[in-house]
mmCIF file of C-alpha atoms and ligand atoms in Angstrom:
data_model
loop_
_atom_site.group_PDB
_atom_site.id
_atom_site.type_symbol
_atom_site.label_atom_id
_atom_site.label_comp_id
_atom_site.label_asym_id
_atom_site.label_seq_id
_atom_site.Cartn_x
_atom_site.Cartn_y
_atom_site.Cartn_z
ATOM 1 C CA UNK A 1 -18.230 -35.903 -9.773
ATOM 2 C CA UNK A 2 -15.566 -34.177 -11.861
ATOM 3 C CA UNK A 3 -12.938 -32.289 -9.898
ATOM 4 C CA UNK A 4 -10.188 -29.914 -11.002
ATOM 5 C CA UNK A 5 -7.318 -29.180 -8.614
ATOM 6 C CA UNK A 6 -5.121 -26.311 -9.793
ATOM 7 C CA UNK A 7 -1.687 -26.406 -8.188
ATOM 8 C CA UNK A 8 -2.322 -30.109 -7.715
ATOM 9 C CA UNK A 9 1.370 -31.011 -7.969
ATOM 10 C CA UNK A 10 2.045 -28.760 -4.984
ATOM 11 C CA UNK A 11 1.929 -29.422 -1.281
ATOM 12 C CA UNK A 12 -1.707 -28.723 -0.435
ATOM 13 C CA UNK A 13 -3.171 -29.445 -3.891
ATOM 14 C CA UNK A 14 -1.651 -32.928 -4.103
ATOM 15 C CA UNK A 15 -2.964 -33.809 -0.654
ATOM 16 C CA UNK A 16 -6.454 -32.645 -1.680
ATOM 17 C CA UNK A 17 -6.338 -34.547 -4.996
ATOM 18 C CA UNK A 18 -5.257 -37.793 -3.339
ATOM 19 C CA UNK A 19 -7.827 -37.483 -0.546
ATOM 20 C CA UNK A 20 -10.595 -37.014 -3.139
ATOM 21 C CA UNK A 21 -9.341 -40.186 -4.857
ATOM 22 C CA UNK A 22 -9.621 -42.007 -1.556
ATOM 23 C CA UNK A 23 -12.993 -40.691 -0.364
ATOM 24 C CA UNK A 24 -14.713 -40.484 -3.751
ATOM 25 C CA UNK A 25 -13.227 -43.351 -5.777
ATOM 26 C CA UNK A 26 -15.557 -42.783 -8.728
ATOM 27 C CA UNK A 27 -14.763 -39.072 -9.009
ATOM 28 C CA UNK A 28 -12.748 -38.001 -12.057
ATOM 29 C CA UNK A 29 -9.881 -35.904 -10.749
ATOM 30 C CA UNK A 30 -7.687 -33.626 -12.865
ATOM 31 C CA UNK A 31 -4.656 -31.690 -11.713
ATOM 32 C CA UNK A 32 -3.595 -28.481 -13.467
ATOM 33 C CA UNK A 33 -0.034 -27.345 -12.797
ATOM 34 C CA UNK A 34 3.015 -25.760 -14.415
ATOM 35 C CA UNK A 35 5.400 -27.579 -12.025
ATOM 36 C CA UNK A 36 7.110 -24.355 -10.984
ATOM 37 C CA UNK A 37 7.081 -25.123 -7.250
ATOM 38 C CA UNK A 38 5.214 -28.444 -7.373
ATOM 39 C CA UNK A 39 6.733 -31.812 -8.192
ATOM 40 C CA UNK A 40 5.537 -34.955 -9.958
ATOM 41 C CA UNK A 41 6.653 -36.975 -6.944
ATOM 42 C CA UNK A 42 3.830 -35.402 -4.936
ATOM 43 C CA UNK A 43 1.495 -37.152 -7.375
ATOM 44 C CA UNK A 44 2.846 -40.663 -7.018
ATOM 45 C CA UNK A 45 -0.257 -42.708 -6.164
ATOM 46 C CA UNK A 46 -2.615 -40.079 -7.640
ATOM 47 C CA UNK A 47 -5.325 -41.641 -9.780
ATOM 48 C CA UNK A 48 -6.257 -39.086 -12.362
ATOM 49 C CA UNK A 49 -4.981 -36.918 -15.175
ATOM 50 C CA UNK A 50 -2.674 -33.940 -15.368
ATOM 51 C CA UNK A 51 -3.230 -30.820 -17.487
ATOM 52 C CA UNK A 52 0.071 -29.013 -17.843
ATOM 53 C CA UNK A 53 -0.169 -25.270 -18.188
ATOM 54 C CA UNK A 54 0.082 -21.823 -16.699
ATOM 55 C CA UNK A 55 -2.933 -20.416 -14.844
ATOM 56 C CA UNK A 56 -2.203 -16.901 -16.062
ATOM 57 C CA UNK A 57 -2.548 -17.976 -19.695
ATOM 58 C CA UNK A 58 -6.054 -17.093 -21.007
ATOM 59 C CA UNK A 59 -5.663 -19.536 -23.917
ATOM 60 C CA UNK A 60 -5.221 -22.388 -21.469
ATOM 61 C CA UNK A 61 -8.538 -21.494 -19.819
ATOM 62 C CA UNK A 62 -10.262 -21.258 -23.216
ATOM 63 C CA UNK A 63 -8.992 -24.751 -23.989
ATOM 64 C CA UNK A 64 -10.113 -26.077 -20.590
ATOM 65 C CA UNK A 65 -13.515 -24.426 -20.833
ATOM 66 C CA UNK A 66 -14.121 -25.937 -24.281
ATOM 67 C CA UNK A 67 -12.814 -29.406 -23.618
ATOM 68 C CA UNK A 68 -13.738 -30.138 -20.015
ATOM 69 C CA UNK A 69 -16.589 -29.794 -17.589
ATOM 70 C CA UNK A 70 -15.985 -29.780 -13.836
ATOM 71 C CA UNK A 71 -18.372 -29.757 -10.882
ATOM 72 C CA UNK A 72 -15.833 -28.616 -8.308
ATOM 73 C CA UNK A 73 -12.630 -26.592 -8.651
ATOM 74 C CA UNK A 74 -10.051 -26.450 -5.883
ATOM 75 C CA UNK A 75 -7.877 -23.508 -6.891
ATOM 76 C CA UNK A 76 -4.514 -23.872 -5.128
ATOM 77 C CA UNK A 77 -2.065 -22.772 -7.842
ATOM 78 C CA UNK A 78 -0.243 -19.560 -7.012
ATOM 79 C CA UNK A 79 3.135 -17.999 -6.502
ATOM 80 C CA UNK A 80 3.604 -19.267 -2.959
ATOM 81 C CA UNK A 81 6.964 -17.647 -2.204
ATOM 82 C CA UNK A 82 5.871 -14.716 -0.037
ATOM 83 C CA UNK A 83 9.216 -12.931 -0.577
ATOM 84 C CA UNK A 84 8.665 -12.478 -4.344
ATOM 85 C CA UNK A 85 8.406 -8.736 -4.876
ATOM 86 C CA UNK A 86 7.549 -8.594 -8.589
ATOM 87 C CA UNK A 87 4.135 -6.994 -8.151
ATOM 88 C CA UNK A 88 3.029 -7.447 -11.776
ATOM 89 C CA UNK A 89 3.848 -11.145 -11.801
ATOM 90 C CA UNK A 90 2.312 -11.780 -8.365
ATOM 91 C CA UNK A 91 -0.948 -10.025 -9.211
ATOM 92 C CA UNK A 92 -1.201 -11.614 -12.679
ATOM 93 C CA UNK A 93 -0.578 -15.094 -11.348
ATOM 94 C CA UNK A 94 -2.477 -15.050 -8.072
ATOM 95 C CA UNK A 95 -5.283 -12.528 -8.435
ATOM 96 C CA UNK A 96 -6.073 -12.314 -12.166
ATOM 97 C CA UNK A 97 -6.164 -16.080 -12.628
ATOM 98 C CA UNK A 98 -9.071 -16.349 -10.198
ATOM 99 C CA UNK A 99 -11.179 -14.484 -12.769
ATOM 100 C CA UNK A 100 -10.470 -17.211 -15.344
ATOM 101 C CA UNK A 101 -11.412 -19.854 -12.798
ATOM 102 C CA UNK A 102 -14.662 -18.070 -11.926
ATOM 103 C CA UNK A 103 -15.494 -17.541 -15.580
ATOM 104 C CA UNK A 104 -15.272 -21.311 -16.177
ATOM 105 C CA UNK A 105 -17.250 -21.977 -12.983
ATOM 106 C CA UNK A 106 -20.001 -19.740 -14.304
ATOM 107 C CA UNK A 107 -20.192 -21.736 -17.562
ATOM 108 C CA UNK A 108 -20.118 -25.086 -15.798
ATOM 109 C CA UNK A 109 -22.151 -24.085 -12.682
ATOM 110 C CA UNK A 110 -19.208 -25.406 -10.699
ATOM 111 C CA UNK A 111 -18.365 -24.808 -7.093
ATOM 112 C CA UNK A 112 -15.039 -23.050 -6.398
ATOM 113 C CA UNK A 113 -12.903 -23.440 -3.306
ATOM 114 C CA UNK A 114 -9.776 -21.320 -3.563
ATOM 115 C CA UNK A 115 -6.712 -20.803 -1.378
ATOM 116 C CA UNK A 116 -6.505 -17.453 0.307
ATOM 117 C CA UNK A 117 -4.004 -16.746 3.067
ATOM 118 C CA UNK A 118 -3.373 -15.372 6.542
ATOM 119 C CA UNK A 119 -0.994 -13.056 4.659
ATOM 120 C CA UNK A 120 -3.991 -10.756 4.151
ATOM 121 C CA UNK A 121 -3.749 -9.796 7.846
ATOM 122 C CA UNK A 122 -0.093 -8.693 7.905
ATOM 123 C CA UNK A 123 0.801 -7.554 11.401
ATOM 124 C CA UNK A 124 -2.708 -6.625 12.472
ATOM 125 C CA UNK A 125 -3.644 -7.530 16.021
ATOM 126 C CA UNK A 126 -4.454 -11.169 16.768
ATOM 127 C CA UNK A 127 -6.606 -13.174 16.877
ATOM 128 C CA UNK A 128 -7.251 -12.497 13.201
ATOM 129 C CA UNK A 129 -10.878 -12.354 12.200
ATOM 130 C CA UNK A 130 -12.157 -12.453 8.628
ATOM 131 C CA UNK A 131 -13.717 -8.991 8.730
ATOM 132 C CA UNK A 132 -10.926 -6.879 10.190
ATOM 133 C CA UNK A 133 -7.205 -6.073 10.108
ATOM 134 C CA UNK A 134 -6.886 -6.506 6.341
ATOM 135 C CA UNK A 135 -3.465 -4.873 6.087
ATOM 136 C CA UNK A 136 -1.088 -7.154 4.150
ATOM 137 C CA UNK A 137 2.630 -6.519 4.569
ATOM 138 C CA UNK A 138 3.690 -7.818 1.158
ATOM 139 C CA UNK A 139 2.345 -8.138 -2.375
ATOM 140 C CA UNK A 140 1.679 -11.843 -1.824
ATOM 141 C CA UNK A 141 -0.791 -11.013 0.982
ATOM 142 C CA UNK A 142 -2.231 -8.228 -1.138
ATOM 143 C CA UNK A 143 -2.752 -10.600 -4.103
ATOM 144 C CA UNK A 144 -4.753 -12.914 -1.808
ATOM 145 C CA UNK A 145 -6.816 -10.030 -0.439
ATOM 146 C CA UNK A 146 -7.731 -8.996 -3.980
ATOM 147 C CA UNK A 147 -8.708 -12.629 -4.713
ATOM 148 C CA UNK A 148 -11.110 -12.417 -1.769
ATOM 149 C CA UNK A 149 -12.572 -9.202 -3.164
ATOM 150 C CA UNK A 150 -12.920 -10.673 -6.673
ATOM 151 C CA UNK A 151 -14.745 -13.672 -5.167
ATOM 152 C CA UNK A 152 -17.010 -11.464 -3.086
ATOM 153 C CA UNK A 153 -18.009 -9.348 -6.098
ATOM 154 C CA UNK A 154 -18.614 -12.507 -8.119
ATOM 155 C CA UNK A 155 -20.991 -14.074 -5.590
ATOM 156 C CA UNK A 156 -22.832 -10.794 -5.235
ATOM 157 C CA UNK A 157 -23.425 -10.865 -8.977
ATOM 158 C CA UNK A 158 -24.154 -14.600 -9.168
ATOM 159 C CA UNK A 159 -25.572 -15.587 -5.763
ATOM 160 C CA UNK A 160 -26.542 -19.062 -6.997
ATOM 161 C CA UNK A 161 -22.893 -19.969 -7.511
ATOM 162 C CA UNK A 162 -20.892 -21.005 -4.484
ATOM 163 C CA UNK A 163 -17.354 -19.713 -3.961
ATOM 164 C CA UNK A 164 -15.387 -20.316 -0.786
ATOM 165 C CA UNK A 165 -12.025 -18.761 0.087
ATOM 166 C CA UNK A 166 -9.975 -20.488 2.764
ATOM 167 C CA UNK A 167 -7.405 -18.300 4.498
ATOM 168 C CA UNK A 168 -4.818 -20.870 5.447
ATOM 169 C CA UNK A 169 -2.446 -19.986 8.253
ATOM 170 C CA UNK A 170 0.955 -21.790 8.438
ATOM 171 C CA UNK A 171 0.444 -25.221 6.942
ATOM 172 C CA UNK A 172 2.959 -28.049 7.543
ATOM 173 C CA UNK A 173 3.099 -31.753 6.792
ATOM 174 C CA UNK A 174 3.908 -34.404 4.178
ATOM 175 C CA UNK A 175 4.239 -33.075 0.622
ATOM 176 C CA UNK A 176 5.918 -29.765 1.373
ATOM 177 C CA UNK A 177 9.554 -30.802 0.876
ATOM 178 C CA UNK A 178 9.675 -29.646 -2.769
ATOM 179 C CA UNK A 179 8.906 -26.083 -1.658
ATOM 180 C CA UNK A 180 12.550 -25.780 -0.559
ATOM 181 C CA UNK A 181 13.201 -22.572 1.329
ATOM 182 C CA UNK A 182 9.494 -21.708 1.382
ATOM 183 C CA UNK A 183 8.547 -24.937 3.173
ATOM 184 C CA UNK A 184 7.250 -24.521 6.735
ATOM 185 C CA UNK A 185 9.396 -23.675 9.759
ATOM 186 C CA UNK A 186 8.476 -27.108 11.133
ATOM 187 C CA UNK A 187 10.167 -28.761 8.142
ATOM 188 C CA UNK A 188 13.182 -26.389 8.139
ATOM 189 C CA UNK A 189 13.800 -26.895 11.852
ATOM 190 C CA UNK A 190 13.404 -30.677 11.519
ATOM 191 C CA UNK A 191 15.999 -30.811 8.707
ATOM 192 C CA UNK A 192 18.557 -28.839 10.687
ATOM 193 C CA UNK A 193 18.143 -30.712 13.981
ATOM 194 C CA UNK A 194 18.176 -34.042 12.141
ATOM 195 C CA UNK A 195 21.597 -33.131 10.705
ATOM 196 C CA UNK A 196 22.828 -32.009 14.149
ATOM 197 C CA UNK A 197 22.910 -28.412 12.947
ATOM 198 C CA UNK A 198 21.757 -25.519 15.116
ATOM 199 C CA UNK A 199 18.409 -24.369 13.690
ATOM 200 C CA UNK A 200 18.608 -20.769 12.540
ATOM 201 C CA UNK A 201 15.816 -18.596 13.926
ATOM 202 C CA UNK A 202 15.230 -14.890 13.576
ATOM 203 C CA UNK A 203 16.001 -13.157 16.895
ATOM 204 C CA UNK A 204 14.790 -14.363 19.432
ATOM 205 C CA UNK A 205 12.614 -17.197 18.190
ATOM 206 C CA UNK A 206 9.601 -15.851 20.033
ATOM 207 C CA UNK A 207 7.675 -14.965 16.876
ATOM 208 C CA UNK A 208 4.375 -16.793 17.116
ATOM 209 C CA UNK A 209 2.455 -18.396 14.298
ATOM 210 C CA UNK A 210 -0.705 -20.358 13.934
ATOM 211 C CA UNK A 211 0.606 -23.687 12.610
ATOM 212 C CA UNK A 212 -1.994 -25.988 11.096
ATOM 213 C CA UNK A 213 -1.455 -29.599 10.070
ATOM 214 C CA UNK A 214 -2.117 -30.534 6.428
ATOM 215 C CA UNK A 215 -4.790 -33.090 7.373
ATOM 216 C CA UNK A 216 -6.862 -30.362 9.038
ATOM 217 C CA UNK A 217 -6.463 -28.170 5.939
ATOM 218 C CA UNK A 218 -7.593 -30.957 3.600
ATOM 219 C CA UNK A 219 -10.555 -31.571 5.880
ATOM 220 C CA UNK A 220 -11.501 -27.888 5.725
ATOM 221 C CA UNK A 221 -11.470 -28.090 1.907
ATOM 222 C CA UNK A 222 -13.740 -31.141 1.898
ATOM 223 C CA UNK A 223 -16.148 -29.507 4.341
ATOM 224 C CA UNK A 224 -16.209 -26.452 2.089
ATOM 225 C CA UNK A 225 -17.028 -28.685 -0.874
ATOM 226 C CA UNK A 226 -19.973 -30.223 0.971
ATOM 227 C CA UNK A 227 -21.507 -26.989 2.257
ATOM 228 C CA UNK A 228 -23.881 -24.925 0.175
ATOM 229 C CA UNK A 229 -22.418 -21.563 1.183
ATOM 230 C CA UNK A 230 -20.110 -18.810 -0.071
ATOM 231 C CA UNK A 231 -17.641 -16.768 1.914
ATOM 232 C CA UNK A 232 -14.135 -16.420 3.256
ATOM 233 C CA UNK A 233 -13.006 -18.473 6.237
ATOM 234 C CA UNK A 234 -9.884 -18.711 8.390
ATOM 235 C CA UNK A 235 -8.277 -22.144 8.465
ATOM 236 C CA UNK A 236 -5.801 -22.439 11.317
ATOM 237 C CA UNK A 237 -5.368 -24.297 14.573
ATOM 238 C CA UNK A 238 -6.415 -21.186 16.558
ATOM 239 C CA UNK A 239 -3.190 -21.462 18.632
ATOM 240 C CA UNK A 240 -0.185 -19.136 18.299
ATOM 241 C CA UNK A 241 3.022 -21.083 18.963
ATOM 242 C CA UNK A 242 6.618 -19.907 18.884
ATOM 243 C CA UNK A 243 9.538 -21.081 16.742
ATOM 244 C CA UNK A 244 11.420 -21.856 19.981
ATOM 245 C CA UNK A 245 8.605 -24.252 20.917
ATOM 246 C CA UNK A 246 8.983 -26.101 17.615
ATOM 247 C CA UNK A 247 12.708 -26.535 18.301
ATOM 248 C CA UNK A 248 11.851 -27.957 21.710
ATOM 249 C CA UNK A 249 9.219 -30.376 20.351
ATOM 250 C CA UNK A 250 11.476 -31.682 17.559
ATOM 251 C CA UNK A 251 14.476 -32.014 19.894
ATOM 252 C CA UNK A 252 12.247 -34.084 22.186
ATOM 253 C CA UNK A 253 11.055 -36.357 19.379
ATOM 254 C CA UNK A 254 14.571 -36.908 17.983
ATOM 255 C CA UNK A 255 16.161 -37.329 21.428
ATOM 256 C CA UNK A 256 18.439 -34.303 20.951
ATOM 257 C CA UNK A 257 19.084 -31.049 22.726
ATOM 258 C CA UNK A 258 20.313 -28.644 20.049
ATOM 259 C CA UNK A 259 20.106 -24.934 20.788
ATOM 260 C CA UNK A 260 18.907 -22.533 18.090
ATOM 261 C CA UNK A 261 21.224 -19.960 16.554
ATOM 262 C CA UNK A 262 19.570 -16.546 16.474
ATOM 263 C CA UNK A 263 20.125 -14.357 13.421
ATOM 264 C CA UNK A 264 18.841 -10.957 12.302
ATOM 265 C CA UNK A 265 15.612 -10.945 10.304
ATOM 266 C CA UNK A 266 16.381 -9.564 6.822
ATOM 267 C CA UNK A 267 12.748 -8.748 5.996
ATOM 268 C CA UNK A 268 10.903 -5.563 6.794
ATOM 269 C CA UNK A 269 7.575 -7.225 5.934
ATOM 270 C CA UNK A 270 7.681 -10.150 8.316
ATOM 271 C CA UNK A 271 4.576 -11.407 10.139
ATOM 272 C CA UNK A 272 5.536 -11.667 13.809
ATOM 273 C CA UNK A 273 2.366 -13.043 15.278
ATOM 274 C CA UNK A 274 -0.515 -14.847 13.642
ATOM 275 C CA UNK A 275 -3.445 -16.538 15.279
ATOM 276 C CA UNK A 276 -6.677 -17.492 13.579
ATOM 277 C CA UNK A 277 -10.063 -16.833 15.053
ATOM 278 C CA UNK A 278 -11.799 -19.902 13.614
ATOM 279 C CA UNK A 279 -15.269 -19.317 15.015
ATOM 280 C CA UNK A 280 -16.746 -18.528 11.579
ATOM 281 C CA UNK A 281 -15.323 -21.722 10.028
ATOM 282 C CA UNK A 282 -16.479 -23.721 13.053
ATOM 283 C CA UNK A 283 -19.996 -22.384 12.882
ATOM 284 C CA UNK A 284 -20.614 -22.389 9.127
ATOM 285 C CA UNK A 285 -18.336 -25.125 7.774
ATOM 286 C CA UNK A 286 -18.276 -27.347 10.874
ATOM 287 C CA UNK A 287 -14.463 -27.082 10.838
ATOM 288 C CA UNK A 288 -12.702 -28.236 13.977
ATOM 289 C CA UNK A 289 -8.934 -28.829 13.836
ATOM 290 C CA UNK A 290 -7.943 -32.221 15.199
ATOM 291 C CA UNK A 291 -4.194 -31.820 15.524
ATOM 292 C CA UNK A 292 -2.386 -29.862 18.225
ATOM 293 C CA UNK A 293 1.121 -28.724 17.237
ATOM 294 C CA UNK A 294 2.598 -31.573 19.288
ATOM 295 C CA UNK A 295 0.366 -34.190 17.608
ATOM 296 C CA UNK A 296 0.898 -32.827 14.111
ATOM 297 C CA UNK A 297 4.681 -32.652 14.461
ATOM 298 C CA UNK A 298 4.820 -36.127 15.990
ATOM 299 C CA UNK A 299 2.884 -37.650 13.081
ATOM 300 C CA UNK A 300 4.939 -35.645 10.566
ATOM 301 C CA UNK A 301 8.300 -36.580 12.077
ATOM 302 C CA UNK A 302 7.301 -40.262 11.934
ATOM 303 C CA UNK A 303 6.503 -39.786 8.250
ATOM 304 C CA UNK A 304 9.831 -38.027 7.622
ATOM 305 C CA UNK A 305 11.704 -40.786 9.437
ATOM 306 C CA UNK A 306 9.941 -43.347 7.226
ATOM 307 C CA UNK A 307 8.273 -44.963 10.254
HETATM 308 N N1 NAD B 1 1.438 -23.692 2.704
HETATM 309 C C1 NAD B 1 0.953 -22.682 3.429
HETATM 310 O O1 NAD B 1 1.308 -22.520 4.604
HETATM 311 C C2 NAD B 1 -0.039 -21.729 2.818
HETATM 312 C C3 NAD B 1 -0.533 -20.691 3.623
HETATM 313 C C4 NAD B 1 -1.457 -19.806 3.083
HETATM 314 C C5 NAD B 1 -1.893 -19.959 1.788
HETATM 315 N N2 NAD B 1 -1.381 -20.943 1.008
HETATM 316 C C6 NAD B 1 -1.872 -21.060 -0.366
HETATM 317 O O2 NAD B 1 -2.218 -22.403 -0.622
HETATM 318 C C7 NAD B 1 -2.006 -22.713 -1.999
HETATM 319 C C8 NAD B 1 -1.129 -23.948 -2.121
HETATM 320 O O3 NAD B 1 0.121 -23.668 -1.524
HETATM 321 P P1 NAD B 1 1.200 -24.791 -1.244
HETATM 322 O O4 NAD B 1 1.716 -24.592 0.119
HETATM 323 O O5 NAD B 1 0.647 -26.111 -1.624
HETATM 324 O O6 NAD B 1 2.359 -24.348 -2.234
HETATM 325 P P2 NAD B 1 3.047 -25.088 -3.474
HETATM 326 O O7 NAD B 1 4.058 -24.115 -3.979
HETATM 327 O O8 NAD B 1 3.510 -26.433 -3.068
HETATM 328 O O9 NAD B 1 1.843 -25.252 -4.496
HETATM 329 C C9 NAD B 1 1.530 -24.337 -5.502
HETATM 330 C C10 NAD B 1 1.377 -25.109 -6.784
HETATM 331 O O10 NAD B 1 0.956 -24.205 -7.826
HETATM 332 C C11 NAD B 1 1.747 -24.438 -8.976
HETATM 333 N N3 NAD B 1 1.820 -23.178 -9.727
HETATM 334 C C12 NAD B 1 2.463 -22.047 -9.362
HETATM 335 N N4 NAD B 1 2.313 -21.110 -10.317
HETATM 336 C C13 NAD B 1 1.564 -21.680 -11.307
HETATM 337 C C14 NAD B 1 1.102 -21.217 -12.560
HETATM 338 N N5 NAD B 1 1.372 -19.980 -12.999
HETATM 339 N N6 NAD B 1 0.365 -22.054 -13.319
HETATM 340 C C15 NAD B 1 0.092 -23.316 -12.889
HETATM 341 N N7 NAD B 1 0.511 -23.808 -11.717
HETATM 342 C C16 NAD B 1 1.241 -22.994 -10.923
HETATM 343 C C17 NAD B 1 3.085 -24.890 -8.462
HETATM 344 O O11 NAD B 1 3.846 -25.603 -9.412
HETATM 345 C C18 NAD B 1 2.671 -25.740 -7.267
HETATM 346 O O12 NAD B 1 2.440 -27.074 -7.656
HETATM 347 C C19 NAD B 1 -1.400 -21.472 -2.610
HETATM 348 O O13 NAD B 1 -2.427 -20.722 -3.234
HETATM 349 C C20 NAD B 1 -0.846 -20.710 -1.421
HETATM 350 O O14 NAD B 1 -0.775 -19.324 -1.657
HETATM 351 C C21 NAD B 1 -0.466 -21.845 1.504
#
């Protein structure tokens, strides 16, 4: 098996690439990345090769198409900072590049599993279901929605090829530290409490998100690889939990009792409540998240503490 992981130096991509190494030791795994938000340190222990390049560069895809042949493509590379407002750049990088990926998949008869996002749902009413409430609040969410539509059109035209979009909700866990300010709230809150600083939350910390542990997300990708289907699926924990609850859980694990500091939210495109309806992923992919927020944070904090 020959596997390409775009965005493989990033948080989710590097976890996928390393898990493929572990579960399929004979698979040839390649990472494609421009190291804009990823980091080589995420790839320490990775057994494979790196192709360095920009996914929005058509010449790069010509080179890849001519010189390589992959059976599976995990397409994770994207602008992942949801506050970027350059619409041209966001659409070129996130949406247009999927066409290059699909074009190669068509030549190679490869399966494509790409990263979509809960951002497609904006502030529509929870629980979010794949077929409704597609009202993104920012161009990032819009770029992911257009990816889903590109994929849908592609599979309608080429039904023999399999393309799966996974709408990740809020992913947290080892490998996200290089994302800096765009890393998860779990990581941000951990860092502040660890340094005895009051974690800053937007007023009043009762925003609720569907937080999903990285191991469940990697598992969803591997299930998608194994299934002979196409479609778009939510990948979350199916629970909406508040930022205040994260503060409480991390305080408990670190033996502290630090109160949050509440600040005004500067964004007018903020998602206040997300919760995935995962029944479609359960039924078709056999996806079933294993980690509750408490279990995921506990395992993650142990990792961060070097335990
Ligand atoms: N982390 C989450 O909570 C979450 C939620 C929903 C969707 N997603 C999606 O999952 C995917 C992976 O996200 P992540 O959290 O691992 O973020 P990340 O920023 O760690 O990973 C993205 C990777 O893509 C690379 N990249 C960016 N632009 C590129 C370009 N033009 N050419 C080549 N490589 C490029 C980056 O260097 C990085 O390694 C993304 O598509 C993201 O939109 C993530």
